Coordinates of C-alpha atoms in Angstrom, one line a residue:
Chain A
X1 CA 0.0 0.0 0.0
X2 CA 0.8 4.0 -0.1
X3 CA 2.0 5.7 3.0
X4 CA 3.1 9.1 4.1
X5 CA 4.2 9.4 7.6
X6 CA 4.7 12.6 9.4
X7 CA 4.4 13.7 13.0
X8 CA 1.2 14.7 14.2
X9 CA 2.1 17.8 15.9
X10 CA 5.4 19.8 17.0
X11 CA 6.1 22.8 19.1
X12 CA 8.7 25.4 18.8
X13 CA 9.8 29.2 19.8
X14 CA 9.3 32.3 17.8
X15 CA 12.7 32.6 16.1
X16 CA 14.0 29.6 16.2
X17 CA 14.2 26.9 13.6
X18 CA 11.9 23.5 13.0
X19 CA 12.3 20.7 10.8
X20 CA 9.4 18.6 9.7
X21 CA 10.6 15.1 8.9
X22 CA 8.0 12.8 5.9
X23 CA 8.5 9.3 5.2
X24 CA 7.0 7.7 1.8
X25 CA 6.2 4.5 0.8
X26 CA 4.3 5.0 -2.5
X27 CA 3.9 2.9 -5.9
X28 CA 6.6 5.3 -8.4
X29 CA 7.9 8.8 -7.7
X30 CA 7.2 11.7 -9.6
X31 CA 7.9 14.3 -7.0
X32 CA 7.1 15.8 -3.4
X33 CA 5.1 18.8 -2.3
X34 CA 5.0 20.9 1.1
X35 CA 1.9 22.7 1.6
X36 CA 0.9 24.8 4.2
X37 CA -2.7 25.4 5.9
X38 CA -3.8 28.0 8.6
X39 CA -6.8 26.3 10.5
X40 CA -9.9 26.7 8.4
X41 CA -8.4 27.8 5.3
X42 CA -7.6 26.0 2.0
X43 CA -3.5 24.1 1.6
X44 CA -1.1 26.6 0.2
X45 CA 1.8 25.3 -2.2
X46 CA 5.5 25.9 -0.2
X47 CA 7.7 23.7 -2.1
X48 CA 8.1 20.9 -5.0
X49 CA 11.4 18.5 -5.0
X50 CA 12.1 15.7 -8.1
X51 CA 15.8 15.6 -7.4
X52 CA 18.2 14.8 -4.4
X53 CA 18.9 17.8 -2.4
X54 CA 17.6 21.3 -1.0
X55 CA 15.3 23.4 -2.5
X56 CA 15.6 26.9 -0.3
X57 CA 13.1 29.3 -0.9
X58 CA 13.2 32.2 1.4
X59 CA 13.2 31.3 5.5
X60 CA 11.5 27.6 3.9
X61 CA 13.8 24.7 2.1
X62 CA 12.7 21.4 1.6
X63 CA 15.0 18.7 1.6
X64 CA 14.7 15.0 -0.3
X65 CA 16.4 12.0 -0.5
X66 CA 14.9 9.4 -2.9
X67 CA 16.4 6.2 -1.9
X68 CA 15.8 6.5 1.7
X69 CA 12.2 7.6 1.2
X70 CA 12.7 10.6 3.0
X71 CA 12.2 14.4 2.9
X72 CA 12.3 17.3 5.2
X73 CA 11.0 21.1 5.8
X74 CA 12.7 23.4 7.3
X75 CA 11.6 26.3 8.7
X76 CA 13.7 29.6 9.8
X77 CA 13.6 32.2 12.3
X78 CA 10.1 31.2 12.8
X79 CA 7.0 33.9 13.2
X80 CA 3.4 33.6 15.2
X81 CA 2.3 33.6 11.5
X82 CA 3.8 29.9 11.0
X83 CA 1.7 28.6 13.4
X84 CA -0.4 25.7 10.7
X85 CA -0.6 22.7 9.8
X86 CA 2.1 21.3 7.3
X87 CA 1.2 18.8 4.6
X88 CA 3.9 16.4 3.0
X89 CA 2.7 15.0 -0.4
X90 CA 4.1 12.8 -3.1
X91 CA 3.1 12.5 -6.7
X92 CA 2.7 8.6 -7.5
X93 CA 3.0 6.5 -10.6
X94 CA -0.3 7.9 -11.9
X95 CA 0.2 11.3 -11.4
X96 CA -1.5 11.4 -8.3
X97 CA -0.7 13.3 -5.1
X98 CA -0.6 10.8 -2.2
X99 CA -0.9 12.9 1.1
X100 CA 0.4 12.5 4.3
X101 CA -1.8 14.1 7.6
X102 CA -0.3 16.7 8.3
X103 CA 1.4 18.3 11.0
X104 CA 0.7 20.7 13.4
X105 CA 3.0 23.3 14.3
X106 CA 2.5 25.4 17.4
X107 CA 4.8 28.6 18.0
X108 CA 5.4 29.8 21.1
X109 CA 6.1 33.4 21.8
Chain B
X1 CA -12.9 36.5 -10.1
X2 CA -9.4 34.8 -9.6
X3 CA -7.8 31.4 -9.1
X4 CA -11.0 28.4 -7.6
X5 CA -14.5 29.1 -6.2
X6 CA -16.5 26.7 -4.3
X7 CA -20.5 26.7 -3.1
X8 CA -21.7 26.7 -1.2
X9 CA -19.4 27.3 1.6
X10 CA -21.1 24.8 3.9
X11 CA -23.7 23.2 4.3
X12 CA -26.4 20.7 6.4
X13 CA -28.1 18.0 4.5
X14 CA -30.2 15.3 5.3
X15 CA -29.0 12.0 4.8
X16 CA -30.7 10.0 1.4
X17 CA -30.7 13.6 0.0
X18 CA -28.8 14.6 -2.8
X19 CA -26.4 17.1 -3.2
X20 CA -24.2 18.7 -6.1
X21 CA -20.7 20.8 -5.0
X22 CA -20.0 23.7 -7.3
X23 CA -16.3 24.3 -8.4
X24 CA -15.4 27.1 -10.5
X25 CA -11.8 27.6 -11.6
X26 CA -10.8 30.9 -13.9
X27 CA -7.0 30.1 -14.4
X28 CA -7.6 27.5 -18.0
X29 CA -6.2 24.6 -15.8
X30 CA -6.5 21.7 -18.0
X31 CA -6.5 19.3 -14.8
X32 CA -8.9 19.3 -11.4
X33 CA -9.9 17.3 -8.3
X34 CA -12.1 16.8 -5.6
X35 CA -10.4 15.6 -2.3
X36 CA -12.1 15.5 1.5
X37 CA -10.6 16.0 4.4
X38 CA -11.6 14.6 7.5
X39 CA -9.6 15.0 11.4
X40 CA -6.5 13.1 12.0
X41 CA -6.5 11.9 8.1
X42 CA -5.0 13.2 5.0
X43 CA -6.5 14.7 2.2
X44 CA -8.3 12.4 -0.3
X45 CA -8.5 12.3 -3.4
X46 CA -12.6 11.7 -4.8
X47 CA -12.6 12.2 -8.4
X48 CA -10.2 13.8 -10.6
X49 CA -10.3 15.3 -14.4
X50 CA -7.0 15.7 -16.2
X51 CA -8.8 17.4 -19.4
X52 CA -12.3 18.7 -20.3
X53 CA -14.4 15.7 -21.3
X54 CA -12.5 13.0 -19.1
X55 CA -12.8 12.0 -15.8
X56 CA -11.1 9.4 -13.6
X57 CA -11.5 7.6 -10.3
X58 CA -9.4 8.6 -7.1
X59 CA -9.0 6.3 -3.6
X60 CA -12.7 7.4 -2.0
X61 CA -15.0 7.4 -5.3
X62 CA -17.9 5.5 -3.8
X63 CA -20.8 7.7 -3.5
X64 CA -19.9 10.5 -5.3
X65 CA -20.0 11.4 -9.3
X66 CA -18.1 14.4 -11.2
X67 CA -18.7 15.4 -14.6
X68 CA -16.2 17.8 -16.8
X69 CA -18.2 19.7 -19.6
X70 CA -15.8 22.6 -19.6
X71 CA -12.7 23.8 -18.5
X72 CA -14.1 25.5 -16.0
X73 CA -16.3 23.7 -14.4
X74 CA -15.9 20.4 -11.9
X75 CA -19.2 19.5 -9.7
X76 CA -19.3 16.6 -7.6
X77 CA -22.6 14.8 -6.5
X78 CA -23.5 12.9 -4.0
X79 CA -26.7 10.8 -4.8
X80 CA -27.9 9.8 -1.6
X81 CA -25.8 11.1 1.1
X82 CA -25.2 9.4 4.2
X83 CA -23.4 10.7 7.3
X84 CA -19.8 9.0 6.2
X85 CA -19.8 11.9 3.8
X86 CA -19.3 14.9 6.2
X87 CA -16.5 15.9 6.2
X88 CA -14.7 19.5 4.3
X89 CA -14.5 18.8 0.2
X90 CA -11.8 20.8 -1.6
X91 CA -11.6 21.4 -5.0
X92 CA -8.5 21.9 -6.9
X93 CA -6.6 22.4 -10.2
X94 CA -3.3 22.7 -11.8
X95 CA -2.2 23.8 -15.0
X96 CA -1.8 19.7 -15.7
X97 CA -0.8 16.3 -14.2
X98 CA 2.9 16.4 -14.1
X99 CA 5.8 18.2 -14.0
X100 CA 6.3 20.9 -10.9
X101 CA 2.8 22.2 -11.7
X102 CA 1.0 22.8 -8.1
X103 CA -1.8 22.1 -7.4
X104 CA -4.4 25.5 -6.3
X105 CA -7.1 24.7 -3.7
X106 CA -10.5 26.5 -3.6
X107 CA -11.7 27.4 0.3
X108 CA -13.6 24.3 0.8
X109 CA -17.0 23.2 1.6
X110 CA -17.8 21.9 5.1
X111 CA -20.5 19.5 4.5
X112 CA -22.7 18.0 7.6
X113 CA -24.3 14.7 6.4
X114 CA -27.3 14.2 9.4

């Protein structure tokens, strides 16, 4: 079967830094998307990795490594306004986006 | 308008009632999708339409039906809805399929299935 595993919820301090581990276990690979989504509100796109490596994009990256099945977000010099849920995806065989459930991140002044 | 609209924003139905989702997009995205998202699960995807005039079956179809006359345009019905089916139903759509296209997510309907 598919799986996406990711931790259910974190907590961490205005300014410091977080990173949001996803494991995958999905039938092909055709890439892995971070989204981001307030409480109440639609998922936002963040970031999109195919190959090996970081992607930085501003105080986010995104890290994967295909053969271990693994990929992380990193967040910087973290703000109240980070405070969401964080959604790991991967895009399988088919083209389809298999989604993990998301996890919460609290901020803590 | 700009980017996805969804009606209506929620809603309360009576179960064995039936019940169509609008979904609106404005950007000429070839491909859309209806996913649900229910507490402590990820999203899931319902139906999906990679071009006008084709549709295709996602993990949860059961119960529901789409149709794709236009670009534009993506409804999903339920038939007969039951209370499995509450839950908040996103619609969504990307330029198409592959590549680093992302996928853009209207604001959801909360639907209460009683």
């Amino acid at each position: 079967g598919q799986n996406i595993d990711q931790p259910t919820e974190m907590t961490a301090t205005e300014g410091a830094i977080v990173q949001i581990n996803c494991t995958y276990q999905t039938s092909g690979f055709n890439g892995l998307f971070w989204y981001q989504q307030h409480a109440g509100e639609a998922p936002t796109f963040l970031s999109y990795n195919v190959l090996d490596g970081l992607e930085e994009k501003g105080r986010f990256s995104s890290f994967l490594s295909r053969s271990k099945g693994y990929s992380y977000l990193l967040l910087k010099e973290l703000q109240m306004k980070d405070s969401a849920s964080y959604l790991c995806a991967v895009r399988d065989s088919n083209y389809q986006l298999i989604w993990g459930a998301g996890t919460k991140l609290i901020i803590k002044p | 308008i700009a980017g996805i609209t969804q009606a209506p924003t929620s809603q309360i139905l009576a179960a064995g009632r039936r019940m169509t989702l609008r979904c609106t997009q404005d950007m000429r995205h070839n491909a859309m999708y209806w996913y649900r998202q229910d507490l402590g699960l990820g999203l899931r995807l319902i139906h999906y339409s990679n071009t006008a005039g084709t549709t295709g079956k996602g993990e949860v179809p059961d119960g529901y039906s789409v149709s794709r006359a236009n670009t534009d345009d993506f409804p999903l019905t339920l038939a007969s809805a039951v209370p499995s089916q509450t839950s908040v139903y996103f619609c969504a759509s990307s330029p198409t399929s592959g590549g680093v296209n992302e996928q853009f997510f209207g604001p959801g309907t909360r639907l209460t299935v009683l």
